Amino acid sequence: MMKQAPSLGLYIHIPFCEKKCPYCAFYSVPSMGQSMGRLVDALLKEIDLYHITEPLETIYIGGGSPSCLPEDVLIQFVRSLADRFGAVDEFTMECNPAQANDKVLRQLHNLGVNRLSIGAQSFDAKELETLGRLHGPDEITEAVTAGRHAGFDNIGLDLIFAVPNSDLLSWQSSLEKAMALEVEHISAYSLTIEEGTPFEKQWRNGTPGAVSEPRERAMYELARVQLSRDGFRHYEISNFARDGFQCRHNRRYWQNLPVVGVGPSAASWYRGQRSTNISNVTGYVEAIESGQFFYAESKKPGPEQIASETAVLNLRMSEGINRADYKCQTGFDVDELFPQAIENNCDHGLLIDADTHLYLSDVGLSFADSVAADFATPD
């Protein structure tokens, strides 16, 4: 029997952004002409529909771009969350660098938001243009400064490498500028070509300046080396943090612990059910206003499927699978459930067996998806 987690995470998806970036596959729509207040009311109503009784450990407001909400709507929304749940250990809000505002950030901090995740992506102006971002490098610095002035002592930056026409020097420059800002957390993601995005269409036609796989791996290794030297711990495949500043909300996902997701396209793992909301603002709002969930998908995975998902997610973390915790959480012995996967990946030097833990080797980090596939079972 799966161990009941004593706490819960809450993810809130704000599906609006000023402009859709050509690489982004997350559900979002242009904010122009949207009824922001009506969507926010629906978010609060959906939260109430869940009748949450577990104590919240984390809240994460993502998107889209939450910071594109009108100031009064955003402040009132966060105030409503604070009224419902009180203080939580970690309350994150994503922020577009071009939308950082000292006054608003200070109000958010006073209401309990204690972590900022800033979508920097790059400190190279040409790369930002390629990515379709509306901010420039200087605005990233200004956003971090605004966050500090507002009282935030936990700020993270998202960076993207392997952008077309980029090289090791431009990537190193972005890393150095991010580290110079003395933030607490850095996420470094390789540019992924997602199906249905404008980038995917360009890729099919042969994108000029596409970064080769060897160069992409070299960029990843550069990030690992540079950030480690600057005092960051590589705690998950794409995430680096100073001591005490790992993202607790995201760790819930990798530990396969319960998270309720509200908003269009948001996903939940709650009370034994996996569900994903419909990716349509109008359909979502109308359903919630009528007092109904509107799931695009909903299922209750069996014990072995949960055990498989837990193994796959655990392997994303630097500590990998803790054998004792895994058995306590899933009821299964990982060695009995996946003997061949463990043996094969250890033999190929992709997985390290350290008695109490199984975790990816340095080489295995570059082949994480392949290793994870060996622990996956069909739905």
Tab-separated table of C-alpha atoms in Angstrom:
chain	number	residue	atom	x	y	z
A	1	MET	CA	0.000	0.000	0.000
A	2	MET	CA	1.296	3.449	-0.943
A	3	LYS	CA	2.292	5.593	2.001
A	4	GLN	CA	0.055	8.649	2.413
A	5	ALA	CA	2.072	11.837	2.139
A	6	PRO	CA	1.518	14.154	5.104
A	7	SER	CA	1.423	17.271	2.940
A	8	LEU	CA	0.423	18.551	-0.481
A	9	GLY	CA	1.666	20.798	-3.260
A	10	LEU	CA	-0.559	23.183	-5.238
A	11	TYR	CA	0.246	24.197	-8.819
A	12	ILE	CA	-1.717	27.049	-10.409
A	13	HIS	CA	-1.523	27.545	-14.172
A	14	ILE	CA	-2.046	31.077	-15.483
A	15	PRO	CA	-2.546	30.454	-19.221
A	16	PHE	CA	-1.846	33.991	-20.420
A	17	CYS	CA	1.258	35.583	-21.872
A	18	GLU	CA	1.939	38.797	-23.747
A	19	LYS	CA	3.275	36.835	-26.706
A	20	LYS	CA	3.611	33.105	-27.339
A	21	CYS	CA	7.267	32.067	-27.653
A	22	PRO	CA	7.918	29.864	-30.731
A	23	TYR	CA	9.578	27.074	-28.714
A	24	CYS	CA	6.968	26.844	-25.944
A	25	ALA	CA	4.647	23.827	-25.771
A	26	PHE	CA	2.962	24.779	-22.479
A	27	TYR	CA	-0.644	25.780	-22.927
A	28	SER	CA	-0.941	29.547	-23.133
A	29	VAL	CA	-2.863	32.162	-25.095
A	30	PRO	CA	-2.243	35.880	-25.727
A	31	SER	CA	-3.500	37.962	-22.830
A	32	MET	CA	-5.017	40.656	-25.033
A	33	GLY	CA	-8.819	40.678	-24.761
A	34	GLN	CA	-8.975	37.948	-22.101
A	35	SER	CA	-11.207	38.140	-19.029
A	36	MET	CA	-8.495	37.865	-16.386
A	37	GLY	CA	-10.780	38.309	-13.402
A	38	ARG	CA	-13.159	35.594	-14.560
A	39	LEU	CA	-10.298	33.114	-14.990
A	40	VAL	CA	-8.910	33.918	-11.526
A	41	ASP	CA	-12.343	33.418	-9.972
A	42	ALA	CA	-12.516	30.008	-11.676
A	43	LEU	CA	-9.081	29.066	-10.318
A	44	LEU	CA	-10.233	29.788	-6.768
A	45	LYS	CA	-13.475	27.897	-7.320
A	46	GLU	CA	-11.593	24.861	-8.661
A	47	ILE	CA	-9.386	24.881	-5.553
A	48	ASP	CA	-12.527	24.873	-3.433
A	49	LEU	CA	-13.983	21.973	-5.469
A	50	TYR	CA	-11.085	19.795	-4.309
A	51	HIS	CA	-11.978	20.286	-0.617
A	52	ILE	CA	-8.305	20.150	0.334
A	53	THR	CA	-7.753	19.024	3.911
A	54	GLU	CA	-4.025	18.195	3.786
A	55	PRO	CA	-1.587	20.891	4.897
A	56	LEU	CA	0.036	22.653	1.948
A	57	GLU	CA	3.826	22.504	1.788
A	58	THR	CA	4.206	24.407	-1.492
A	59	ILE	CA	2.335	26.672	-3.880
A	60	TYR	CA	3.662	27.334	-7.373
A	61	ILE	CA	2.064	29.862	-9.735
A	62	GLY	CA	3.294	29.228	-13.266
A	63	GLY	CA	2.204	29.685	-16.841
A	64	GLY	CA	2.171	31.249	-19.342
A	65	SER	CA	3.237	34.317	-17.489
A	66	PRO	CA	1.535	35.023	-14.139
A	67	SER	CA	3.160	38.443	-14.045
A	68	CYS	CA	1.079	39.547	-17.060
A	69	LEU	CA	-2.047	39.608	-14.879
A	70	PRO	CA	-3.221	43.150	-14.014
A	71	GLU	CA	-1.639	44.232	-10.736
A	72	ASP	CA	-4.883	44.452	-8.798
A	73	VAL	CA	-6.071	41.045	-10.060
A	74	LEU	CA	-2.764	39.370	-9.207
A	75	ILE	CA	-2.570	40.903	-5.723
A	76	GLN	CA	-6.165	40.013	-4.878
A	77	PHE	CA	-5.642	36.457	-6.148
A	78	VAL	CA	-2.583	35.905	-3.957
A	79	ARG	CA	-4.399	37.481	-1.005
A	80	SER	CA	-7.249	34.990	-1.519
A	81	LEU	CA	-4.745	32.114	-1.485
A	82	ALA	CA	-3.202	33.445	1.724
A	83	ASP	CA	-6.653	33.686	3.303
A	84	ARG	CA	-7.389	30.067	2.389
A	85	PHE	CA	-4.087	28.430	3.296
A	86	GLY	CA	-2.073	30.790	5.470
A	87	ALA	CA	1.719	30.676	5.245
A	88	VAL	CA	3.328	27.813	3.310
A	89	ASP	CA	6.941	26.694	3.402
A	90	GLU	CA	7.603	27.615	-0.232
A	91	PHE	CA	5.444	29.900	-2.370
A	92	THR	CA	6.851	30.413	-5.867
A	93	MET	CA	5.725	32.734	-8.618
A	94	GLU	CA	7.132	32.768	-12.134
A	95	CYS	CA	8.019	36.206	-13.416
A	96	ASN	CA	8.789	37.563	-16.882
A	97	PRO	CA	11.836	39.870	-16.644
A	98	ALA	CA	10.013	42.581	-18.598
A	99	GLN	CA	7.143	42.549	-16.094
A	100	ALA	CA	9.043	42.787	-12.809
A	101	ASN	CA	7.804	45.686	-10.711
A	102	ASP	CA	9.272	46.669	-7.331
A	103	LYS	CA	5.942	47.730	-5.869
A	104	VAL	CA	4.022	44.626	-6.968
A	105	LEU	CA	6.815	42.264	-5.941
A	106	ARG	CA	6.929	43.885	-2.505
A	107	GLN	CA	3.180	43.374	-2.069
A	108	LEU	CA	3.461	39.738	-3.190
A	109	HIS	CA	6.301	39.157	-0.742
A	110	ASN	CA	4.250	40.692	2.078
A	111	LEU	CA	1.418	38.275	1.224
A	112	GLY	CA	3.662	35.233	1.576
A	113	VAL	CA	5.234	34.682	-1.853
A	114	ASN	CA	8.818	33.831	-0.880
A	115	ARG	CA	10.400	32.516	-4.087
A	116	LEU	CA	10.740	34.061	-7.558
A	117	SER	CA	11.444	32.074	-10.711
A	118	ILE	CA	12.540	34.461	-13.460
A	119	GLY	CA	12.386	33.351	-17.102
A	120	ALA	CA	15.739	34.744	-18.201
A	121	GLN	CA	16.468	32.070	-20.876
A	122	SER	CA	19.641	33.812	-22.139
A	123	PHE	CA	21.835	36.855	-21.585
A	124	ASP	CA	22.611	37.049	-25.322
A	125	ALA	CA	20.413	39.550	-27.167
A	126	LYS	CA	20.472	37.607	-30.451
A	127	GLU	CA	19.517	34.363	-28.700
A	128	LEU	CA	16.642	36.117	-26.932
A	129	GLU	CA	15.448	37.348	-30.325
A	130	THR	CA	15.693	33.819	-31.755
A	131	LEU	CA	13.647	32.519	-28.810
A	132	GLY	CA	11.016	35.185	-29.370
A	133	ARG	CA	11.499	36.744	-25.960
A	134	LEU	CA	10.329	40.315	-25.405
A	135	HIS	CA	12.967	41.257	-22.827
A	136	GLY	CA	16.636	42.125	-23.190
A	137	PRO	CA	19.642	41.062	-21.079
A	138	ASP	CA	19.545	44.237	-18.961
A	139	GLU	CA	15.963	43.569	-17.915
A	140	ILE	CA	17.031	40.259	-16.346
A	141	THR	CA	19.413	42.125	-14.053
A	142	GLU	CA	16.723	44.700	-13.308
A	143	ALA	CA	14.231	41.939	-12.428
A	144	VAL	CA	16.633	40.317	-9.965
A	145	THR	CA	17.388	43.718	-8.434
A	146	ALA	CA	13.660	44.436	-8.109
A	147	GLY	CA	13.180	41.067	-6.412
A	148	ARG	CA	15.938	41.805	-3.901
A	149	HIS	CA	14.522	45.243	-3.154
A	150	ALA	CA	11.150	43.611	-2.534
A	151	GLY	CA	12.685	41.332	0.089
A	152	PHE	CA	13.152	38.055	-1.831
A	153	ASP	CA	16.115	35.972	-0.675
A	154	ASN	CA	15.214	32.994	-2.883
A	155	ILE	CA	15.441	33.830	-6.598
A	156	GLY	CA	15.918	31.425	-9.472
A	157	LEU	CA	16.739	31.938	-13.140
A	158	ASP	CA	15.731	29.699	-16.044
A	159	LEU	CA	18.296	29.400	-18.838
A	160	ILE	CA	18.133	27.633	-22.214
A	161	PHE	CA	21.156	26.241	-24.053
A	162	ALA	CA	21.605	24.794	-27.561
A	163	VAL	CA	19.756	27.750	-29.080
A	164	PRO	CA	20.311	27.886	-32.879
A	165	ASN	CA	23.584	29.640	-33.774
A	166	SER	CA	24.791	29.524	-30.154
A	167	ASP	CA	28.160	28.115	-29.138
A	168	LEU	CA	30.112	27.286	-25.995
A	169	LEU	CA	31.358	30.859	-25.621
A	170	SER	CA	27.884	32.424	-25.712
A	171	TRP	CA	26.594	29.768	-23.299
A	172	GLN	CA	29.509	30.332	-20.927
A	173	SER	CA	28.806	34.064	-21.010
A	174	SER	CA	25.160	33.488	-20.035
A	175	LEU	CA	26.220	31.223	-17.181
A	176	GLU	CA	28.763	33.746	-15.912
A	177	LYS	CA	26.241	36.596	-15.997
A	178	ALA	CA	23.669	34.474	-14.171
A	179	MET	CA	26.191	33.530	-11.481
A	180	ALA	CA	27.290	37.162	-11.132
A	181	LEU	CA	23.750	38.033	-10.038
A	182	GLU	CA	24.246	35.705	-7.035
A	183	VAL	CA	20.869	34.018	-7.382
A	184	GLU	CA	20.043	30.942	-5.313
A	185	HIS	CA	18.818	28.640	-8.086
A	186	ILE	CA	19.553	28.098	-11.780
A	187	SER	CA	17.677	25.804	-14.145
A	188	ALA	CA	19.539	24.946	-17.348
A	189	TYR	CA	17.410	23.344	-20.045
A	190	SER	CA	18.458	22.186	-23.476
A	191	LEU	CA	16.209	23.635	-26.161
A	192	THR	CA	13.625	20.958	-26.887
A	193	ILE	CA	11.779	20.938	-30.176
A	194	GLU	CA	8.197	20.297	-29.125
A	195	GLU	CA	5.561	18.978	-31.497
A	196	GLY	CA	3.144	21.589	-32.796
A	197	THR	CA	5.339	24.614	-32.042
A	198	PRO	CA	6.649	27.042	-34.698
A	199	PHE	CA	10.157	25.772	-33.929
A	200	GLU	CA	9.081	22.231	-34.797
A	201	LYS	CA	7.917	23.389	-38.222
A	202	GLN	CA	11.212	25.176	-38.773
A	203	TRP	CA	13.106	22.055	-37.667
A	204	ARG	CA	11.353	19.902	-40.251
A	205	ASN	CA	12.554	22.306	-42.933
A	206	GLY	CA	16.117	22.320	-41.579
A	207	THR	CA	16.822	25.059	-39.040
A	208	PRO	CA	19.926	27.115	-39.919
A	209	GLY	CA	22.505	27.049	-37.136
A	210	ALA	CA	21.050	24.016	-35.349
A	211	VAL	CA	23.343	22.899	-32.539
A	212	SER	CA	24.857	19.433	-32.981
A	213	GLU	CA	24.337	16.731	-30.360
A	214	PRO	CA	28.044	16.690	-29.317
A	215	ARG	CA	28.022	20.467	-28.841
A	216	GLU	CA	24.776	20.248	-26.875
A	217	ARG	CA	26.349	17.686	-24.518
A	218	ALA	CA	29.429	19.880	-24.172
A	219	MET	CA	27.181	22.791	-23.156
A	220	TYR	CA	25.503	20.635	-20.545
A	221	GLU	CA	28.860	19.549	-19.120
A	222	LEU	CA	30.029	23.170	-19.091
A	223	ALA	CA	27.007	24.123	-16.998
A	224	ARG	CA	27.678	21.292	-14.549
A	225	VAL	CA	31.324	22.296	-14.123
A	226	GLN	CA	30.828	26.067	-13.957
A	227	LEU	CA	27.896	26.007	-11.577
A	228	SER	CA	29.543	23.455	-9.311
A	229	ARG	CA	32.594	25.693	-9.030
A	230	ASP	CA	30.332	28.576	-8.023
A	231	GLY	CA	28.810	26.627	-5.147
A	232	PHE	CA	25.701	25.227	-6.796
A	233	ARG	CA	24.681	21.648	-6.152
A	234	HIS	CA	23.451	19.700	-9.175
A	235	TYR	CA	20.405	18.165	-7.513
A	236	GLU	CA	18.322	17.210	-10.584
A	237	ILE	CA	19.102	16.669	-14.252
A	238	SER	CA	18.439	20.302	-15.213
A	239	ASN	CA	18.475	22.042	-11.839
A	240	PHE	CA	21.183	23.560	-9.666
A	241	ALA	CA	20.803	25.199	-6.262
A	242	ARG	CA	22.820	26.636	-3.445
A	243	ASP	CA	22.555	24.776	-0.145
A	244	GLY	CA	19.062	25.009	1.274
A	245	PHE	CA	17.497	26.384	-1.925
A	246	GLN	CA	16.376	23.329	-3.882
A	247	CYS	CA	12.894	23.876	-5.295
A	248	ARG	CA	10.696	21.985	-2.864
A	249	HIS	CA	7.671	22.094	-5.132
A	250	ASN	CA	9.477	20.473	-8.060
A	251	ARG	CA	11.007	17.875	-5.768
A	252	ARG	CA	7.457	16.757	-5.006
A	253	TYR	CA	7.054	15.818	-8.669
A	254	TRP	CA	10.316	13.885	-8.762
A	255	GLN	CA	9.422	12.116	-5.527
A	256	ASN	CA	5.976	11.336	-6.990
A	257	LEU	CA	4.236	13.026	-4.074
A	258	PRO	CA	0.729	14.477	-4.365
A	259	VAL	CA	0.224	17.781	-6.168
A	260	VAL	CA	-3.102	19.379	-7.069
A	261	GLY	CA	-2.976	21.322	-10.330
A	262	VAL	CA	-5.618	23.950	-11.117
A	263	GLY	CA	-6.174	25.941	-14.285
A	264	PRO	CA	-6.447	25.033	-17.977
A	265	SER	CA	-4.062	22.141	-18.870
A	266	ALA	CA	-2.885	21.734	-15.243
A	267	ALA	CA	-2.127	18.180	-14.090
A	268	SER	CA	-2.839	16.617	-10.694
A	269	TRP	CA	-1.667	13.533	-8.794
A	270	TYR	CA	-4.048	13.463	-5.862
A	271	ARG	CA	-5.719	10.769	-3.787
A	272	GLY	CA	-4.633	8.039	-6.179
A	273	GLN	CA	-5.868	9.788	-9.323
A	274	ARG	CA	-3.915	11.346	-12.178
A	275	SER	CA	-5.873	13.981	-14.067
A	276	THR	CA	-5.219	16.730	-16.584
A	277	ASN	CA	-7.526	19.666	-17.144
A	278	ILE	CA	-8.739	20.592	-20.615
A	279	SER	CA	-6.445	22.974	-22.509
A	280	ASN	CA	-9.080	25.559	-23.298
A	281	VAL	CA	-9.726	28.697	-21.260
A	282	THR	CA	-13.385	29.127	-22.189
A	283	GLY	CA	-14.317	25.464	-21.732
A	284	TYR	CA	-12.423	25.304	-18.441
A	285	VAL	CA	-14.009	28.447	-17.003
A	286	GLU	CA	-17.538	27.477	-18.005
A	287	ALA	CA	-17.182	24.002	-16.485
A	288	ILE	CA	-15.759	25.253	-13.201
A	289	GLU	CA	-18.393	27.988	-12.954
A	290	SER	CA	-21.015	25.242	-13.206
A	291	GLY	CA	-19.330	23.376	-10.361
A	292	GLN	CA	-17.782	20.631	-12.526
A	293	PHE	CA	-14.212	19.539	-13.243
A	294	PHE	CA	-13.357	19.324	-16.939
A	295	TYR	CA	-10.586	16.753	-17.340
A	296	ALA	CA	-9.013	15.984	-20.690
A	297	GLU	CA	-7.726	12.799	-19.049
A	298	SER	CA	-8.265	11.058	-15.739
A	299	LYS	CA	-7.126	7.648	-14.502
A	300	LYS	CA	-6.256	5.690	-11.396
A	301	PRO	CA	-2.945	3.899	-12.026
A	302	GLY	CA	-2.386	0.489	-10.478
A	303	PRO	CA	0.293	-0.247	-7.860
A	304	GLU	CA	2.926	-1.418	-10.384
A	305	GLN	CA	2.320	1.591	-12.613
A	306	ILE	CA	2.768	3.906	-9.619
A	307	ALA	CA	5.968	2.061	-8.706
A	308	SER	CA	7.251	2.471	-12.266
A	309	GLU	CA	6.413	6.176	-12.357
A	310	THR	CA	8.119	6.665	-8.996
A	311	ALA	CA	11.313	4.970	-10.220
A	312	VAL	CA	11.401	7.028	-13.432
A	313	LEU	CA	10.860	10.286	-11.551
A	314	ASN	CA	13.305	9.456	-8.735
A	315	LEU	CA	16.067	8.847	-11.276
A	316	ARG	CA	15.897	12.516	-12.280
A	317	MET	CA	17.325	13.499	-8.880
A	318	SER	CA	21.010	13.328	-8.039
A	319	GLU	CA	20.340	10.906	-5.167
A	320	GLY	CA	18.247	8.722	-7.451
A	321	ILE	CA	16.188	5.928	-5.909
A	322	ASN	CA	16.503	5.464	-2.171
A	323	ARG	CA	15.768	1.751	-1.815
A	324	ALA	CA	14.247	1.964	1.665
A	325	ASP	CA	12.100	5.030	0.922
A	326	TYR	CA	11.005	3.509	-2.377
A	327	LYS	CA	9.746	0.322	-0.732
A	328	CYS	CA	7.994	2.286	2.009
A	329	GLN	CA	6.279	4.547	-0.526
A	330	THR	CA	5.337	1.995	-3.217
A	331	GLY	CA	5.335	-1.338	-1.377
A	332	PHE	CA	7.760	-2.809	-3.932
A	333	ASP	CA	11.420	-3.831	-3.811
A	334	VAL	CA	13.034	-1.970	-6.724
A	335	ASP	CA	15.571	-4.775	-7.271
A	336	GLU	CA	12.807	-7.357	-7.614
A	337	LEU	CA	10.697	-5.150	-9.874
A	338	PHE	CA	13.450	-4.020	-12.269
A	339	PRO	CA	16.344	-6.520	-12.087
A	340	GLN	CA	17.199	-6.381	-15.796
A	341	ALA	CA	17.014	-2.607	-16.060
A	342	ILE	CA	19.336	-2.208	-13.078
A	343	GLU	CA	21.832	-4.816	-14.311
A	344	ASN	CA	21.970	-3.532	-17.892
A	345	ASN	CA	22.405	0.122	-17.004
A	346	CYS	CA	24.984	-0.595	-14.312
A	347	ASP	CA	26.933	-2.768	-16.776
A	348	HIS	CA	26.937	0.079	-19.307
A	349	GLY	CA	28.123	2.599	-16.719
A	350	LEU	CA	24.921	4.648	-16.872
A	351	LEU	CA	23.646	3.750	-13.414
A	352	ILE	CA	25.529	3.486	-10.117
A	353	ASP	CA	24.507	1.001	-7.426
A	354	ALA	CA	25.545	2.461	-4.073
A	355	ASP	CA	23.853	-0.125	-1.851
A	356	THR	CA	21.225	2.171	-0.351
A	357	HIS	CA	20.678	4.145	-3.567
A	358	LEU	CA	20.559	3.771	-7.348
A	359	TYR	CA	21.463	6.912	-9.260
A	360	LEU	CA	22.615	8.108	-12.681
A	361	SER	CA	26.343	8.284	-13.311
A	362	ASP	CA	27.910	11.383	-14.857
A	363	VAL	CA	27.687	9.668	-18.236
A	364	GLY	CA	24.154	8.483	-17.508
A	365	LEU	CA	22.957	12.072	-17.028
A	366	SER	CA	23.318	12.606	-20.779
A	367	PHE	CA	21.265	9.478	-21.475
A	368	ALA	CA	18.684	9.912	-18.736
A	369	ASP	CA	15.682	9.409	-21.017
A	370	SER	CA	17.084	6.121	-22.289
A	371	VAL	CA	17.722	4.847	-18.758
A	372	ALA	CA	14.292	5.954	-17.574
A	373	ALA	CA	12.643	4.092	-20.450
A	374	ASP	CA	14.009	0.829	-19.035
A	375	PHE	CA	12.076	1.454	-15.797
A	376	ALA	CA	8.847	2.445	-17.526
A	377	THR	CA	5.897	0.095	-17.836
A	378	PRO	CA	2.936	0.503	-20.203
A	379	ASP	CA	-0.048	2.429	-18.863
